[in-house]
Short mmCIF file of C-alpha atoms in Angstrom, two decimals:
data_model
loop_
_atom_site.label_atom_id
_atom_site.label_comp_id
_atom_site.label_asym_id
_atom_site.label_seq_id
_atom_site.Cartn_x
_atom_site.Cartn_y
_atom_site.Cartn_z
CA UNK A 1299 5.66 -7.43 31.53
CA UNK A 1300 5.18 -3.66 31.87
CA UNK A 1301 1.85 -1.85 31.52
CA UNK A 1302 1.60 1.69 30.17
CA UNK A 1303 -1.34 3.97 29.51
CA UNK A 1304 -1.89 6.69 26.91
CA UNK A 1305 -4.67 8.48 25.11
CA UNK A 1306 -4.19 7.08 21.62
CA UNK A 1307 -2.05 4.28 20.20
CA UNK A 1308 -1.31 4.53 16.49
CA UNK A 1309 -0.31 1.13 15.09
CA UNK A 1310 1.92 1.59 12.06
CA UNK A 1311 4.56 4.26 11.46
CA UNK A 1312 4.29 4.68 7.70
CA UNK A 1313 2.77 7.69 5.97
CA UNK A 1314 -0.72 7.04 7.37
CA UNK A 1315 0.42 6.67 10.97
CA UNK A 1316 2.71 9.70 10.77
CA UNK A 1317 -0.09 11.84 9.31
CA UNK A 1318 -2.36 10.85 12.20
CA UNK A 1319 0.47 11.60 14.63
CA UNK A 1320 0.93 15.04 13.10
CA UNK A 1321 -2.71 15.96 13.70
CA UNK A 1322 -2.73 14.51 17.22
CA UNK A 1323 0.47 16.39 18.04
CA UNK A 1324 -0.89 19.69 16.75
CA UNK A 1325 -3.72 19.38 19.26
CA UNK A 1326 -1.43 18.52 22.14
CA UNK A 1327 -2.96 15.09 22.70
CA UNK A 1328 -1.07 12.19 24.30
CA UNK A 1329 -0.25 9.41 21.85
CA UNK A 1330 2.40 6.97 20.71
CA UNK A 1331 3.11 5.47 17.28
CA UNK A 1332 4.25 1.84 17.15
CA UNK A 1333 6.09 0.43 14.13
CA UNK A 1334 7.60 -3.02 13.68
CA UNK A 1335 10.39 -1.89 11.34
CA UNK A 1336 13.87 -0.93 12.48
CA UNK A 1337 13.73 2.47 10.77
CA UNK A 1338 10.95 4.82 9.83
CA UNK A 1339 10.39 4.41 6.10
CA UNK A 1340 11.56 0.80 5.91
CA UNK A 1341 8.33 -0.30 4.25
CA UNK A 1342 9.53 1.74 1.26
CA UNK A 1343 13.19 0.75 1.52
CA UNK A 1344 12.28 -2.93 1.30
CA UNK A 1345 10.63 -2.59 -2.12
CA UNK A 1346 12.50 -3.39 -5.34
CA UNK A 1347 15.53 -1.22 -6.03
CA UNK A 1348 14.33 0.66 -9.13
CA UNK A 1349 10.85 1.50 -7.81
CA UNK A 1350 9.66 5.06 -8.20
CA UNK A 1351 6.42 6.54 -6.91
CA UNK A 1352 3.56 6.67 -9.38
CA UNK A 1353 2.73 10.29 -8.49
CA UNK A 1354 5.00 13.34 -8.99
CA UNK A 1355 6.62 15.07 -6.03
CA UNK A 1356 4.10 17.91 -5.76
CA UNK A 1357 1.41 15.37 -4.83
CA UNK A 1358 3.42 13.40 -2.27
CA UNK A 1359 3.50 15.72 0.71
CA UNK A 1360 2.09 14.91 4.14
CA UNK A 1361 0.36 17.60 6.24
CA UNK A 1362 2.73 20.43 7.12
CA UNK A 1363 5.69 19.47 4.93
CA UNK A 1364 6.04 19.45 1.15
CA UNK A 1365 7.94 16.66 -0.55
CA UNK A 1366 11.47 17.90 -1.40
CA UNK A 1367 12.92 17.97 -4.89
CA UNK A 1368 11.54 18.96 -8.29
CA UNK A 1369 7.73 19.05 -8.11
CA UNK A 1370 7.33 17.27 -11.45
CA UNK A 1371 9.81 14.45 -10.81
CA UNK A 1372 8.84 10.95 -9.70
CA UNK A 1373 10.70 10.22 -6.43
CA UNK A 1374 12.54 6.97 -5.78
CA UNK A 1375 11.38 4.66 -3.02
CA UNK A 1376 14.46 5.62 -0.97
CA UNK A 1377 13.60 9.30 -1.30
CA UNK A 1378 10.11 8.48 0.00
CA UNK A 1379 11.64 6.63 2.96
CA UNK A 1380 13.99 9.53 3.75
CA UNK A 1381 11.07 11.95 3.58
CA UNK A 1382 9.08 9.97 6.16
CA UNK A 1383 12.08 9.78 8.47
CA UNK A 1384 12.66 13.53 8.21
CA UNK A 1385 8.94 14.18 8.72
CA UNK A 1386 8.85 12.27 12.01
CA UNK A 1387 11.99 14.07 13.14
CA UNK A 1388 10.75 17.56 12.21
CA UNK A 1389 7.48 17.18 14.10
CA UNK A 1390 9.07 15.21 16.96
CA UNK A 1391 6.57 12.40 16.64
CA UNK A 1392 6.85 9.76 19.39
CA UNK A 1393 7.51 6.73 17.18
CA UNK A 1394 8.69 3.52 18.82
CA UNK A 1395 10.46 1.42 16.21
CA UNK A 1396 11.06 -2.32 16.34
CA UNK A 1397 7.75 -2.85 18.16
CA UNK A 1398 5.45 -5.49 16.71
CA UNK A 1399 1.85 -5.50 17.92
CA UNK A 1400 0.76 -9.07 18.57
CA UNK A 1401 -2.78 -8.49 19.80
CA UNK A 1402 -5.41 -5.78 20.06
CA UNK A 1403 -8.28 -6.42 22.45
CA UNK A 1404 -10.46 -4.66 24.99
CA UNK A 1405 -10.32 -4.66 28.76
CA UNK A 1406 -13.40 -2.93 30.08
CA UNK A 1407 -13.68 0.40 28.27
CA UNK A 1408 -10.00 0.51 27.33
CA UNK A 1409 -8.12 -0.99 24.40
CA UNK A 1410 -5.28 -3.33 25.29
CA UNK A 1411 -2.38 -3.33 22.83
CA UNK A 1412 -0.09 -6.29 23.46
CA UNK A 1413 3.48 -6.20 22.21
CA UNK A 1414 6.37 -8.48 23.06
CA UNK A 1415 7.12 -7.70 26.70
CA UNK A 1416 4.79 -4.70 26.96
CA UNK A 1417 1.10 -3.93 27.20
CA UNK A 1418 -0.38 -0.53 26.48
CA UNK A 1419 -3.84 0.61 27.55
CA UNK A 1420 -5.44 3.30 25.41
CA UNK A 1421 -8.71 5.17 25.05
CA UNK A 1422 -8.36 5.10 21.26
CA UNK A 1423 -6.50 3.01 18.70
CA UNK A 1424 -5.77 3.98 15.10
CA UNK A 1425 -4.76 1.07 12.88
CA UNK A 1426 -2.45 2.46 10.19
CA UNK A 1427 -0.81 -0.73 8.96
CA UNK A 1428 -2.16 -0.38 5.42
CA UNK A 1429 -3.66 -3.12 3.24
CA UNK A 1430 -0.46 -4.79 2.03
CA UNK A 1431 0.10 -7.59 4.52
CA UNK A 1432 0.23 -11.12 3.11
CA UNK A 1433 1.44 -11.74 -0.46
CA UNK A 1434 -1.40 -13.04 -2.61
CA UNK A 1435 -0.04 -16.12 -4.43
CA UNK A 1436 -2.20 -18.64 -6.33
CA UNK A 1437 -2.87 -21.95 -4.59
CA UNK A 1438 -1.26 -23.86 -7.47
CA UNK A 1439 2.13 -22.14 -7.05
CA UNK A 1440 3.62 -25.08 -5.05
CA UNK A 1441 2.97 -27.34 -8.05
CA UNK A 1442 5.61 -25.53 -10.11
CA UNK A 1443 8.87 -27.39 -10.65
CA UNK A 1444 11.20 -26.96 -7.68
CA UNK A 1445 13.92 -25.63 -10.00
CA UNK A 1446 11.77 -22.67 -11.04
CA UNK A 1447 12.67 -19.58 -9.03
CA UNK A 1448 9.54 -18.04 -7.52
CA UNK A 1449 9.48 -14.53 -6.08
CA UNK A 1450 6.62 -12.32 -5.02
CA UNK A 1451 7.01 -8.63 -5.86
CA UNK A 1452 7.63 -7.95 -2.16
CA UNK A 1453 10.69 -10.24 -2.35
CA UNK A 1454 12.02 -9.00 -5.68
CA UNK A 1455 14.89 -6.51 -5.50
CA UNK A 1456 16.78 -6.62 -8.82
CA UNK A 1457 17.53 -8.91 -11.81
CA UNK A 1458 20.43 -10.61 -10.00
CA UNK A 1459 17.86 -12.78 -8.18
CA UNK A 1460 16.67 -14.30 -11.45
CA UNK A 1461 18.32 -17.44 -12.80
CA UNK A 1462 19.27 -17.91 -16.44
CA UNK A 1463 16.31 -18.57 -18.71
CA UNK A 1464 12.86 -17.17 -19.30
CA UNK A 1465 10.72 -15.22 -16.82
CA UNK A 1466 6.96 -15.21 -16.45
CA UNK A 1467 5.67 -12.13 -14.63
CA UNK A 1468 2.16 -12.82 -13.36
CA UNK A 1469 0.08 -9.68 -12.85
CA UNK A 1470 -0.04 -6.84 -15.37
CA UNK A 1471 -0.63 -3.84 -13.13
CA UNK A 1472 1.98 -1.13 -12.57
CA UNK A 1473 4.28 -3.30 -10.46
CA UNK A 1474 4.18 -6.21 -12.89
CA UNK A 1475 4.66 -3.94 -15.90
CA UNK A 1476 7.67 -2.13 -14.46
CA UNK A 1477 9.34 -5.30 -13.19
CA UNK A 1478 8.76 -7.00 -16.55
CA UNK A 1479 10.35 -4.07 -18.41
CA UNK A 1480 13.38 -4.28 -16.13
CA UNK A 1481 13.77 -8.05 -16.48
CA UNK A 1482 13.31 -8.00 -20.25
CA UNK A 1483 16.71 -6.31 -20.59
CA UNK A 1484 18.31 -9.53 -19.34
CA UNK A 1485 15.86 -12.41 -19.95
CA UNK A 1486 13.14 -13.58 -22.34
CA UNK A 1487 10.04 -12.27 -20.56
CA UNK A 1488 6.32 -13.00 -20.67
CA UNK A 1489 3.75 -10.81 -18.91
CA UNK A 1490 0.54 -12.53 -17.87
CA UNK A 1491 -2.70 -11.03 -16.62
CA UNK A 1492 -5.71 -8.91 -17.41
CA UNK A 1493 -5.19 -5.55 -19.09
CA UNK A 1494 -5.64 -2.90 -16.37
CA UNK A 1495 -5.85 -0.07 -18.90
CA UNK A 1496 -3.54 2.91 -19.07
CA UNK A 1497 -3.76 6.58 -18.21
CA UNK A 1498 -4.39 8.89 -21.19
CA UNK A 1499 -0.87 10.38 -20.97
CA UNK A 1500 2.48 8.86 -20.06
CA UNK A 1501 3.70 9.83 -16.61
CA UNK A 1502 6.32 12.57 -16.95
CA UNK A 1503 5.43 13.51 -20.54
CA UNK A 1504 4.73 17.16 -21.54
CA UNK A 1505 1.01 16.38 -21.88
CA UNK A 1506 1.08 14.81 -18.43
CA UNK A 1507 1.85 18.19 -16.85
CA UNK A 1508 -1.63 19.27 -17.91
CA UNK A 1509 -3.37 15.97 -17.30
CA UNK A 1510 -1.97 15.15 -13.83
CA UNK A 1511 -3.47 18.17 -12.00
CA UNK A 1512 -6.87 17.25 -13.41
CA UNK A 1513 -6.45 13.63 -12.38
CA UNK A 1514 -5.34 14.63 -8.88
CA UNK A 1515 -8.40 16.83 -8.51
CA UNK A 1516 -10.57 13.93 -9.63
CA UNK A 1517 -8.79 11.48 -7.31
CA UNK A 1518 -9.17 13.70 -4.25
CA UNK A 1519 -12.41 15.62 -4.79
CA UNK A 1520 -14.62 13.82 -7.30
CA UNK A 1521 -13.90 10.10 -7.05
CA UNK A 1522 -15.02 9.71 -3.45
CA UNK A 1523 -17.44 7.40 -1.68
CA UNK A 1524 -19.94 10.28 -1.58
CA UNK A 1525 -20.38 10.47 -5.38
CA UNK A 1526 -21.94 7.93 -7.77
CA UNK A 1527 -18.79 8.03 -9.96
CA UNK A 1528 -16.59 7.48 -6.94
CA UNK A 1529 -18.57 4.51 -5.66
CA UNK A 1530 -18.51 2.94 -9.12
CA UNK A 1531 -14.72 3.32 -9.33
CA UNK A 1532 -14.33 2.02 -5.77
CA UNK A 1533 -16.32 -1.12 -6.51
CA UNK A 1534 -14.37 -1.66 -9.74
CA UNK A 1535 -11.00 -1.58 -7.99
CA UNK A 1536 -11.85 -3.24 -4.68
CA UNK A 1537 -14.51 -5.88 -5.33
CA UNK A 1538 -12.53 -7.93 -6.27
CA UNK A 1539 -9.21 -6.03 -6.02
CA UNK A 1540 -7.80 -4.93 -9.41
CA UNK A 1541 -4.68 -3.12 -10.55
CA UNK A 1542 -4.84 0.57 -11.37
CA UNK A 1543 -4.24 1.81 -14.96
CA UNK A 1544 -0.64 1.93 -16.16
CA UNK A 1545 1.16 5.24 -15.66
CA UNK A 1546 4.81 5.34 -16.72
CA UNK A 1547 4.69 2.13 -18.78
CA UNK A 1548 2.52 2.08 -21.91
CA UNK A 1549 1.17 -0.97 -23.70
CA UNK A 1550 3.44 -0.32 -26.68
CA UNK A 1551 6.48 -0.48 -24.39
CA UNK A 1552 6.00 -4.22 -23.93
CA UNK A 1553 6.58 -5.01 -27.60
CA UNK A 1554 9.47 -2.54 -27.77
CA UNK A 1555 11.13 -4.34 -24.84
CA UNK A 1556 10.58 -7.76 -26.40
CA UNK A 1557 7.96 -8.75 -23.83
CA UNK A 1558 5.20 -11.08 -24.95
CA UNK A 1559 1.80 -10.27 -23.43
CA UNK A 1560 -0.03 -13.50 -22.68
CA UNK A 1561 -3.36 -14.45 -21.04
CA UNK A 1562 -3.82 -15.19 -17.35
CA UNK A 1563 -1.97 -18.08 -15.76
CA UNK A 1564 -4.58 -20.62 -14.66
CA UNK A 1565 -2.61 -23.60 -13.39
CA UNK A 1566 0.39 -25.90 -13.66
CA UNK A 1567 1.07 -28.86 -15.93
CA UNK A 1568 4.11 -31.08 -15.49
CA UNK A 1569 5.65 -28.44 -13.28
CA UNK A 1570 5.25 -25.60 -15.81
CA UNK A 1571 2.85 -22.62 -15.97
CA UNK A 1572 -0.37 -23.09 -17.96
CA UNK A 1573 -2.11 -20.10 -19.52
CA UNK A 1574 -5.82 -19.49 -20.00
CA UNK A 1575 -5.51 -20.33 -23.70
CA UNK A 1576 -3.96 -23.72 -22.89
CA UNK A 1577 -0.37 -22.84 -23.67
CA UNK A 1578 2.39 -24.18 -21.42
CA UNK A 1579 5.41 -21.90 -20.88
CA UNK A 1580 8.85 -23.39 -20.35
CA UNK A 1581 10.34 -20.78 -18.02
CA UNK A 1582 12.98 -20.79 -15.29
CA UNK A 1583 11.45 -18.03 -13.16
CA UNK A 1584 8.04 -16.79 -12.05
CA UNK A 1585 7.54 -13.38 -10.43
CA UNK A 1586 4.17 -13.01 -8.71
CA UNK A 1587 2.94 -9.42 -9.01
CA UNK A 1588 -0.46 -10.49 -7.76
CA UNK A 1589 -0.94 -8.09 -4.89
CA UNK A 1590 -1.64 -8.70 -1.23
CA UNK A 1591 -4.39 -9.72 1.13
CA UNK A 1592 -5.11 -7.83 4.36
CA UNK A 1593 -4.40 -9.63 7.63
CA UNK A 1594 -6.08 -8.42 10.79
CA UNK A 1595 -6.15 -11.71 12.68
CA UNK A 1596 -4.22 -10.03 15.49
CA UNK A 1597 -7.26 -7.84 16.21
CA UNK A 1598 -9.24 -9.73 18.84
CA UNK A 1599 -12.46 -7.76 18.47
CA UNK A 1600 -15.82 -8.64 16.96
CA UNK A 1601 -15.65 -6.74 13.67
CA UNK A 1602 -17.58 -7.26 10.46
CA UNK A 1603 -15.42 -7.21 7.34
CA UNK A 1604 -15.67 -6.81 3.57
CA UNK A 1605 -12.89 -8.32 1.46
CA UNK A 1606 -10.92 -8.72 4.68
CA UNK A 1607 -11.22 -5.03 5.65
CA UNK A 1608 -13.17 -4.14 8.83
CA UNK A 1609 -16.32 -2.19 7.96
CA UNK A 1610 -15.91 1.51 8.66
CA UNK A 1611 -17.22 4.93 7.73
CA UNK A 1612 -14.17 6.80 6.42
CA UNK A 1613 -12.04 5.02 8.99
CA UNK A 1614 -14.46 5.33 11.90
CA UNK A 1615 -15.59 1.93 13.20
CA UNK A 1616 -19.03 2.73 14.53
CA UNK A 1617 -19.51 -0.75 15.99
CA UNK A 1618 -16.40 -0.30 18.16
CA UNK A 1619 -16.13 3.28 19.47
CA UNK A 1620 -12.54 4.46 19.75
CA UNK A 1621 -11.23 2.23 16.94
CA UNK A 1622 -10.16 3.79 13.65
CA UNK A 1623 -8.47 2.76 10.39
CA UNK A 1624 -6.45 4.91 8.01
CA UNK A 1625 -4.36 4.37 4.88
CA UNK A 1626 -6.71 1.90 3.20
CA UNK A 1627 -7.60 2.04 -0.51
CA UNK A 1628 -10.65 4.20 -1.12
CA UNK A 1629 -11.22 4.86 2.57
CA UNK A 1630 -12.81 8.05 1.27
CA UNK A 1631 -11.33 8.77 -2.15
CA UNK A 1632 -9.18 7.26 -4.87
CA UNK A 1633 -6.19 8.99 -3.22
CA UNK A 1634 -6.78 7.62 0.29
CA UNK A 1635 -3.91 5.11 0.22
CA UNK A 1636 -1.46 7.46 -1.53
CA UNK A 1637 1.28 9.41 0.17
CA UNK A 1638 -0.27 12.74 -0.74
CA UNK A 1639 -3.85 11.71 -0.12
CA UNK A 1640 -3.72 10.11 3.30
CA UNK A 1641 -3.49 13.40 5.20
CA UNK A 1642 -7.12 14.38 4.66
CA UNK A 1643 -8.36 11.05 6.01
CA UNK A 1644 -5.97 11.31 8.96
CA UNK A 1645 -7.39 14.72 9.88
CA UNK A 1646 -10.94 13.40 9.54
CA UNK A 1647 -10.19 10.55 11.93
CA UNK A 1648 -8.54 12.79 14.52
CA UNK A 1649 -11.57 15.08 14.31
CA UNK A 1650 -13.68 12.12 15.47
CA UNK A 1651 -11.54 11.26 18.49
CA UNK A 1652 -13.56 12.64 21.44
CA UNK A 1653 -10.63 14.23 23.27
CA UNK A 1654 -9.47 15.78 19.98
CA UNK A 1655 -12.85 17.42 19.48
CA UNK A 1656 -12.59 19.02 22.90
CA UNK A 1657 -9.01 20.16 22.25
CA UNK A 1658 -10.01 21.66 18.91
CA UNK A 1659 -12.75 23.87 20.35
#
């Protein structure tokens, strides 16, 4: 096993990790970015085929490079992946791909990052793995009939995975709504879950060109943890986690597509889904669009958490100097986990790295 030493290890090579790398690189600081995927941007490539970003191109740029293409268009997930790959190449970021971090601990004053076959020692560690780790699936899912196809949204790619018969999509946020619309072209489809609301204008509509700049200003400057409105919105979305209001899909689109909106799924009876109103649905497929739970069990440090997220002050873990988090929902603002919003948090974190403060003087 080899041992290497560097100033900062950034764990995760998605948009958050690359944004941190950009700011570290600008200040000439030694660092390395570790990512478990085989290509930069794979976290996007692995999503379902028809996925598009929920924000237009003009709001999807990382520090130092605008997102290519029409500023009002909604990029595909593959365009997002290609952008991240080009970003790392343009700024010559030292990203090591195919490297899975198995353990983060401390040895004396240094952090020890253990990977398969390698150990890195670092003065600072930035965890940029995001919040989407383990699929959140109800405990009663195994009780469904074995002939019912079950897929979580992270496993869903396209309608060819769905067997003949009806589909119940569980979870009515943006992912569930868009997947349900797609599946309804081929199968009888039910959409289960709480109403998450919808934005005042449809994404991409003429009115949206006026509304979106206002919303982006609100998401980045007003709805932050430093304002009463921001804290109220944060608590609404994160405690417990809830879906964000619908953007491209509107409530009326469900009926137009032949989708039946039904109450929450609460259990299983005789191998079939049971709804909150007592109805039993005879379906052949269930797609779980129920989100994810964070998983930081590989971090072998004494950290206090809230909803599975280590407690921090805009990414700075005061109880463990030198440890930082970035890319988490509402780290500072409503935009903190978005492609175009993560850059401000990344800069804030790098500003708090002691060697970065010296280099910035």
